[in-house]
Each structure stands twice: as C-alpha cells, then as structure tokens.
mmCIF file of C-alpha atoms and ligand atoms in Angstrom:
data_model
loop_
_atom_site.group_PDB
_atom_site.id
_atom_site.type_symbol
_atom_site.label_atom_id
_atom_site.label_comp_id
_atom_site.label_asym_id
_atom_site.label_seq_id
_atom_site.Cartn_x
_atom_site.Cartn_y
_atom_site.Cartn_z
ATOM 1 C CA MET A 29 11.013 32.089 7.539
ATOM 2 C CA ALA A 30 8.043 33.552 7.234
ATOM 3 C CA LYS A 31 5.127 30.999 7.495
ATOM 4 C CA LYS A 32 1.641 31.061 5.526
ATOM 5 C CA ASP A 33 -1.083 29.068 8.005
ATOM 6 C CA LEU A 34 -3.247 27.216 6.291
ATOM 7 C CA LYS A 35 -7.200 25.535 6.824
ATOM 8 C CA PRO A 36 -6.086 22.277 8.592
ATOM 9 C CA TYR A 37 -5.857 19.266 6.541
ATOM 10 C CA PRO A 38 -3.771 16.077 5.564
ATOM 11 C CA ALA A 39 -0.891 17.622 4.297
ATOM 12 C CA LEU A 40 1.173 15.143 5.340
ATOM 13 C CA PHE A 41 3.533 14.053 2.785
ATOM 14 C CA PRO A 42 5.031 11.792 1.034
ATOM 15 C CA ASN A 43 3.049 8.748 1.271
ATOM 16 C CA PRO A 44 3.806 5.689 -1.331
ATOM 17 C CA ALA A 45 0.906 4.770 -3.817
ATOM 18 C CA LEU A 46 -0.539 0.876 -3.120
ATOM 19 C CA LEU A 47 -2.454 -1.152 -4.358
ATOM 20 C CA VAL A 48 -4.559 -3.276 -1.610
ATOM 21 C CA SER A 49 -6.497 -6.015 -3.465
ATOM 22 C CA CYS A 50 -9.474 -7.273 -1.548
ATOM 23 C CA GLY A 51 -12.357 -9.521 -2.417
ATOM 24 C CA SER A 52 -11.846 -13.305 -3.574
ATOM 25 C CA LEU A 53 -10.038 -14.831 -6.200
ATOM 26 C CA GLU A 54 -12.829 -15.518 -8.412
ATOM 27 C CA ARG A 55 -13.989 -12.152 -8.120
ATOM 28 C CA PRO A 56 -11.145 -10.319 -6.848
ATOM 29 C CA ASN A 57 -10.578 -6.419 -7.001
ATOM 30 C CA ILE A 58 -7.492 -3.769 -6.450
ATOM 31 C CA ILE A 59 -7.843 -0.422 -4.701
ATOM 32 C CA THR A 60 -4.976 2.554 -5.005
ATOM 33 C CA ILE A 61 -4.696 3.702 -1.712
ATOM 34 C CA ALA A 62 -1.881 6.419 -0.746
ATOM 35 C CA TRP A 63 -3.261 7.300 2.844
ATOM 36 C CA SER A 64 -1.152 4.418 4.998
ATOM 37 C CA SER A 65 1.281 3.635 7.815
ATOM 38 C CA THR A 66 4.149 1.584 9.709
ATOM 39 C CA ALA A 67 1.616 1.273 13.061
ATOM 40 C CA CYS A 68 3.458 -1.327 15.050
ATOM 41 C CA LEU A 69 6.788 -3.838 15.282
ATOM 42 C CA ASP A 70 5.853 -6.285 17.293
ATOM 43 C CA PRO A 71 3.409 -7.719 16.495
ATOM 44 C CA PRO A 72 3.933 -6.003 13.346
ATOM 45 C CA MET A 73 1.008 -3.991 11.864
ATOM 46 C CA LEU A 74 -0.021 -1.220 9.266
ATOM 47 C CA THR A 75 -3.034 1.183 8.681
ATOM 48 C CA ILE A 76 -4.782 2.148 5.797
ATOM 49 C CA ALA A 77 -7.631 5.684 5.577
ATOM 50 C CA VAL A 78 -10.519 4.184 3.082
ATOM 51 C CA THR A 79 -13.468 5.890 2.777
ATOM 52 C CA PRO A 80 -16.366 3.804 3.512
ATOM 53 C CA SER A 81 -18.259 4.291 0.601
ATOM 54 C CA ARG A 82 -15.758 2.344 -2.093
ATOM 55 C CA TYR A 83 -16.070 -0.820 -3.312
ATOM 56 C CA SER A 84 -13.596 -2.146 -1.166
ATOM 57 C CA TYR A 85 -14.600 -0.688 2.108
ATOM 58 C CA ASN A 86 -16.898 -4.321 2.485
ATOM 59 C CA LEU A 87 -14.981 -6.195 0.132
ATOM 60 C CA ILE A 88 -12.854 -6.031 3.273
ATOM 61 C CA VAL A 89 -14.535 -5.778 5.807
ATOM 62 C CA GLU A 90 -16.809 -8.655 4.863
ATOM 63 C CA SER A 91 -13.203 -10.955 4.191
ATOM 64 C CA LYS A 92 -11.438 -9.135 7.190
ATOM 65 C CA ASP A 93 -8.847 -9.548 5.337
ATOM 66 C CA PHE A 94 -6.506 -7.333 2.353
ATOM 67 C CA VAL A 95 -3.260 -7.861 1.102
ATOM 68 C CA VAL A 96 -1.160 -4.101 0.802
ATOM 69 C CA ASN A 97 0.946 -5.244 -3.000
ATOM 70 C CA ILE A 98 4.294 -2.203 -3.511
ATOM 71 C CA ALA A 99 3.863 -1.001 -7.690
ATOM 72 C CA GLU A 100 6.783 0.106 -9.703
ATOM 73 C CA ALA A 101 6.655 3.385 -10.749
ATOM 74 C CA GLY A 102 6.661 1.241 -14.017
ATOM 75 C CA ASP A 103 2.750 0.438 -12.626
ATOM 76 C CA VAL A 104 2.158 4.124 -12.153
ATOM 77 C CA ASP A 105 -0.835 3.947 -15.067
ATOM 78 C CA LYS A 106 -2.262 1.223 -13.443
ATOM 79 C CA VAL A 107 -2.291 2.489 -9.423
ATOM 80 C CA ASP A 108 -3.738 6.032 -11.154
ATOM 81 C CA LEU A 109 -6.583 3.564 -13.295
ATOM 82 C CA CYS A 110 -7.483 1.520 -9.904
ATOM 83 C CA GLY A 111 -7.957 4.972 -8.004
ATOM 84 C CA ASN A 112 -10.311 6.322 -10.780
ATOM 85 C CA ILE A 113 -12.939 3.364 -11.653
ATOM 86 C CA SER A 114 -13.990 1.157 -9.465
ATOM 87 C CA GLY A 115 -14.349 -2.423 -9.014
ATOM 88 C CA SER A 116 -18.691 -2.554 -8.714
ATOM 89 C CA ASP A 117 -18.746 -2.027 -12.650
ATOM 90 C CA ARG A 118 -15.164 -2.864 -13.484
ATOM 91 C CA ASP A 119 -12.299 -5.564 -13.050
ATOM 92 C CA LYS A 120 -8.957 -3.829 -12.916
ATOM 93 C CA PHE A 121 -6.996 -6.768 -12.135
ATOM 94 C CA ALA A 122 -8.385 -7.772 -16.189
ATOM 95 C CA GLU A 123 -8.426 -4.434 -17.333
ATOM 96 C CA CYS A 124 -4.387 -3.512 -15.839
ATOM 97 C CA GLY A 125 -3.422 -6.914 -16.960
ATOM 98 C CA TYR A 126 -2.194 -8.296 -13.821
ATOM 99 C CA THR A 127 -2.633 -11.986 -12.018
ATOM 100 C CA PRO A 128 -5.074 -12.908 -9.578
ATOM 101 C CA GLU A 129 -3.071 -15.527 -7.429
ATOM 102 C CA LYS A 130 -3.832 -17.508 -3.746
ATOM 103 C CA SER A 131 -2.282 -15.933 -1.032
ATOM 104 C CA LYS A 132 -0.095 -17.448 1.377
ATOM 105 C CA LYS A 133 -2.476 -16.571 4.618
ATOM 106 C CA VAL A 134 -5.173 -14.563 4.060
ATOM 107 C CA SER A 135 -8.174 -15.143 1.496
ATOM 108 C CA SER A 136 -7.974 -12.027 0.147
ATOM 109 C CA PRO A 137 -6.138 -12.126 -3.213
ATOM 110 C CA ARG A 138 -2.439 -10.696 -3.779
ATOM 111 C CA ILE A 139 -0.859 -9.569 -7.179
ATOM 112 C CA ARG A 140 1.493 -11.875 -8.656
ATOM 113 C CA GLU A 141 3.105 -8.843 -10.921
ATOM 114 C CA CYS A 142 4.086 -6.650 -7.976
ATOM 115 C CA PRO A 143 7.400 -6.877 -6.334
ATOM 116 C CA ILE A 144 6.127 -7.061 -2.240
ATOM 117 C CA ASN A 145 2.847 -8.399 -1.163
ATOM 118 C CA ILE A 146 2.306 -7.635 2.425
ATOM 119 C CA GLU A 147 -0.491 -10.552 3.027
ATOM 120 C CA CYS A 148 -2.834 -8.625 6.387
ATOM 121 C CA TYR A 149 -5.872 -9.116 8.793
ATOM 122 C CA LEU A 150 -8.070 -7.075 9.178
ATOM 123 C CA ASP A 151 -7.043 -6.513 13.145
ATOM 124 C CA ARG A 152 -9.952 -3.509 14.656
ATOM 125 C CA THR A 153 -11.047 -0.490 12.051
ATOM 126 C CA VAL A 154 -11.525 2.889 13.994
ATOM 127 C CA HIS A 155 -13.990 5.250 12.436
ATOM 128 C CA LEU A 156 -13.299 8.616 11.709
ATOM 129 C CA GLY A 157 -15.121 10.578 9.700
ATOM 130 C CA THR A 158 -14.401 10.352 5.490
ATOM 131 C CA HIS A 159 -12.398 7.508 5.752
ATOM 132 C CA ASP A 160 -12.423 5.086 8.348
ATOM 133 C CA LEU A 161 -8.815 3.685 9.798
ATOM 134 C CA PHE A 162 -8.197 -0.801 8.743
ATOM 135 C CA ILE A 163 -5.606 -1.638 10.771
ATOM 136 C CA GLY A 164 -4.270 -4.193 9.798
ATOM 137 C CA GLN A 165 -2.236 -7.185 11.284
ATOM 138 C CA ILE A 166 0.742 -7.862 8.652
ATOM 139 C CA VAL A 167 0.837 -12.064 8.527
ATOM 140 C CA ASN A 168 2.719 -12.846 5.760
ATOM 141 C CA VAL A 169 5.881 -10.612 3.149
ATOM 142 C CA ALA A 170 6.087 -12.831 0.125
ATOM 143 C CA VAL A 171 9.059 -10.790 -2.185
ATOM 144 C CA ASP A 172 10.062 -11.801 -5.406
ATOM 145 C CA GLU A 173 13.018 -13.778 -5.245
ATOM 146 C CA GLY A 174 15.266 -11.778 -7.224
ATOM 147 C CA LEU A 175 14.925 -8.631 -5.334
ATOM 148 C CA MET A 176 16.178 -10.307 -1.416
ATOM 149 C CA GLY A 177 19.389 -8.345 -0.421
ATOM 150 C CA LYS A 178 22.648 -10.488 1.878
ATOM 151 C CA ASP A 179 20.383 -9.687 5.180
ATOM 152 C CA MET A 180 16.975 -11.169 4.450
ATOM 153 C CA LYS A 181 15.917 -8.519 3.246
ATOM 154 C CA PRO A 182 14.251 -7.026 -0.423
ATOM 155 C CA ASP A 183 16.993 -4.186 -1.284
ATOM 156 C CA ILE A 184 15.013 -1.679 -2.401
ATOM 157 C CA GLY A 185 17.714 -0.360 -4.309
ATOM 158 C CA ARG A 186 16.838 -2.872 -6.876
ATOM 159 C CA ILE A 187 12.763 -1.401 -6.787
ATOM 160 C CA ASP A 188 11.638 1.656 -9.028
ATOM 161 C CA THR A 189 9.638 3.219 -6.160
ATOM 162 C CA LEU A 190 6.786 4.435 -6.569
ATOM 163 C CA VAL A 191 5.749 7.727 -4.443
ATOM 164 C CA TYR A 192 2.710 10.087 -3.956
ATOM 165 C CA ALA A 193 2.330 13.432 -2.843
ATOM 166 C CA MET A 194 0.103 16.921 -2.565
ATOM 167 C CA GLY A 195 -1.606 15.058 -6.103
ATOM 168 C CA GLY A 196 1.050 14.232 -7.983
ATOM 169 C CA TYR A 197 3.379 10.859 -8.661
ATOM 170 C CA PHE A 198 7.255 10.704 -8.067
ATOM 171 C CA LYS A 199 10.182 8.274 -8.233
ATOM 172 C CA LEU A 200 11.799 7.992 -4.733
ATOM 173 C CA GLY A 201 15.139 9.670 -5.302
ATOM 174 C CA GLU A 202 18.951 8.679 -4.352
ATOM 175 C CA SER A 203 19.507 6.739 -1.071
ATOM 176 C CA ILE A 204 21.300 9.561 1.275
ATOM 177 C CA GLY A 205 21.934 7.916 4.112
ATOM 178 C CA SER A 206 21.139 4.975 6.574
ATOM 179 C CA TYR A 207 19.355 5.049 9.919
ATOM 180 C CA GLY A 208 21.762 5.682 12.737
ATOM 181 C CA PHE A 209 24.491 7.022 9.970
ATOM 182 C CA SER A 210 24.300 10.615 12.073
ATOM 183 C CA LEU A 211 26.120 8.833 14.941
ATOM 184 C CA LYS A 212 28.987 7.844 13.007
ATOM 185 C CA LYS A 213 32.460 8.691 12.599
ATOM 186 C CA GLY A 214 32.479 10.737 10.215
ATOM 187 C CA ALA A 215 28.846 10.434 9.288
ATOM 188 C CA ASP A 216 29.910 7.942 6.904
ATOM 189 C CA ARG A 217 26.976 7.121 4.406
HETATM 190 C C1 FMN B 304 -3.246 8.211 -5.971
HETATM 191 C C2 FMN B 304 -4.387 8.175 -5.605
HETATM 192 C C3 FMN B 304 -4.175 7.229 -3.599
HETATM 193 C C4 FMN B 304 -6.007 7.246 -3.232
HETATM 194 N N1 FMN B 304 -6.142 7.288 -2.291
HETATM 195 C C5 FMN B 304 -6.788 6.960 -1.462
HETATM 196 C C6 FMN B 304 -6.931 6.265 -0.177
HETATM 197 O O1 FMN B 304 -5.814 6.762 0.541
HETATM 198 N N2 FMN B 304 -7.959 5.972 0.675
HETATM 199 C C7 FMN B 304 -9.227 5.761 -0.590
HETATM 200 O O2 FMN B 304 -10.338 5.977 0.278
HETATM 201 N N3 FMN B 304 -9.330 5.851 -1.501
HETATM 202 C C8 FMN B 304 -8.338 7.010 -2.164
HETATM 203 N N4 FMN B 304 -8.044 7.399 -3.720
HETATM 204 C C9 FMN B 304 -9.469 6.961 -4.117
HETATM 205 C C10 FMN B 304 -10.380 4.763 -3.861
HETATM 206 O O3 FMN B 304 -8.676 4.517 -5.103
HETATM 207 C C11 FMN B 304 -10.943 5.377 -5.272
HETATM 208 O O4 FMN B 304 -12.064 5.995 -4.757
HETATM 209 C C12 FMN B 304 -11.445 3.839 -6.067
HETATM 210 O O5 FMN B 304 -11.979 3.850 -7.954
HETATM 211 C C13 FMN B 304 -11.842 3.073 -5.329
HETATM 212 O O6 FMN B 304 -12.148 1.596 -6.321
HETATM 213 P P1 FMN B 304 -12.756 0.845 -5.170
HETATM 214 O O7 FMN B 304 -14.672 1.803 -6.186
HETATM 215 O O8 FMN B 304 -13.513 -0.558 -6.398
HETATM 216 O O9 FMN B 304 -13.181 0.259 -4.370
HETATM 217 C C14 FMN B 304 -6.748 7.004 -3.756
HETATM 218 C C15 FMN B 304 -6.820 7.243 -5.790
HETATM 219 C C16 FMN B 304 -5.624 7.865 -5.751
HETATM 220 C C17 FMN B 304 -5.696 7.596 -8.010
#
C-alpha cells in the first residue's frame, strides 16, 4: 500500500460530537466539543480539549466543573449551532430549545433533552498550545431510564449516536462485534 506523508495535524477520527454545558442555572452555556477522550477507569476520568479564547473556557475554570452531554444525530443542527456561536452574546439553551437542568453533583447545569449527562469535576488543566486539556473526574452519569439495558448500562443501540470525522457529521454505523468476541470459538458476533 503506497502512503503519502502529510504535515502533522490532529488526524485522529472519528470523535463524538459532544455538547458540553457549563456556567450556572441562571446563566448556562453550551460549547460543542469534538476533541475528547475517555482517560481512566478508576478514578473515572475523561478529557476535553478547549481553546482558551472560548467563552466557555473561563466558565469551566471558574466553576471547576462541566457536564458532557451526549447528543443524538437528530440534534445535529443544534450541535453545529453551539459550535458556531458564542455564549458571550447568545443564549444557546434558548436558541436550541434546550432546558438547563440542575445537575446532581456539579454546579454546571446539564441538558435535560440529552439522553446521557456525564458530570465532571475539573481535576486539572494541561496547557498544550492552541488547546488546553481539561481533565475531568466523572462524579455522576445520568441516563434516560428508557435507555437502560438489563446490565445497568445504557443500551446504546437505542441511541442514534452522532459522530464527527474530518469536518463532517455522521451517524454511528451498525454493530459488528463486541469486546473480546474474536477470542470466542467461532468468532460469534
Ligand atoms: C463539530 C465541532 C466541534 C468542535 N470541537 C471543539 C473542540 O474540541 N474544542 C474547542 O475548543 N472548540 C471546538 N469547537 C468550536 C467551539 O464549539 C466554538 O468556538 C463555540 O462557538 C465556542 O462557544 P463559546 O464561545 O460559547 O464557548 C467545535 C465546533 C464544532 C462545530
């Protein structure tokens, strides 16, 4: 396979297109974030990469928390809008028709209409360059009861998962295996 070497850039894909809520119940904000990652199982941690000039950046630094809300593909227009206007002069909750809801553990509000809300304390900030990495400790995960599977995990087959890749929005495709399936006799999918 012949390869072309490109100038280094963040070529990793796909990423989830997430709605991160921050601020207060009285003055809530939402920022769309695609550069995120699961980081640690115990303690449960995730990261989001945020440019310091974003209005949301200081909201998160000041409150020391944020909420990662999983958006569905049907909300792609809202995800795109929240990533193209600033909460410094626009009320994104109102413009998207979203309801700011009191979170269980953090001061940042969560988005009622999103099926999964991951509440995080800001554990530490790693200054990188154009983006800083916010490392969040996950302190609560709220899941729409209608999505709960038998094993006390969300049944993500019932969520129309939104994916972001190379500047475009996509829906997650079909399931083609589960963790460890290749080790099972007959590779039962
Ligand atoms: C699909 C998408 C993904 C984005 N991902 C990020 C990201 O990972 N980090 C970031 O700092 N900005 C990201 N942005 C840009 C911010 O969402 C955008 O600048 C937003 O308007 C900032 O809002 P705020 O000023 O209210 O904080 C993304 C935008 C879009 C549309």
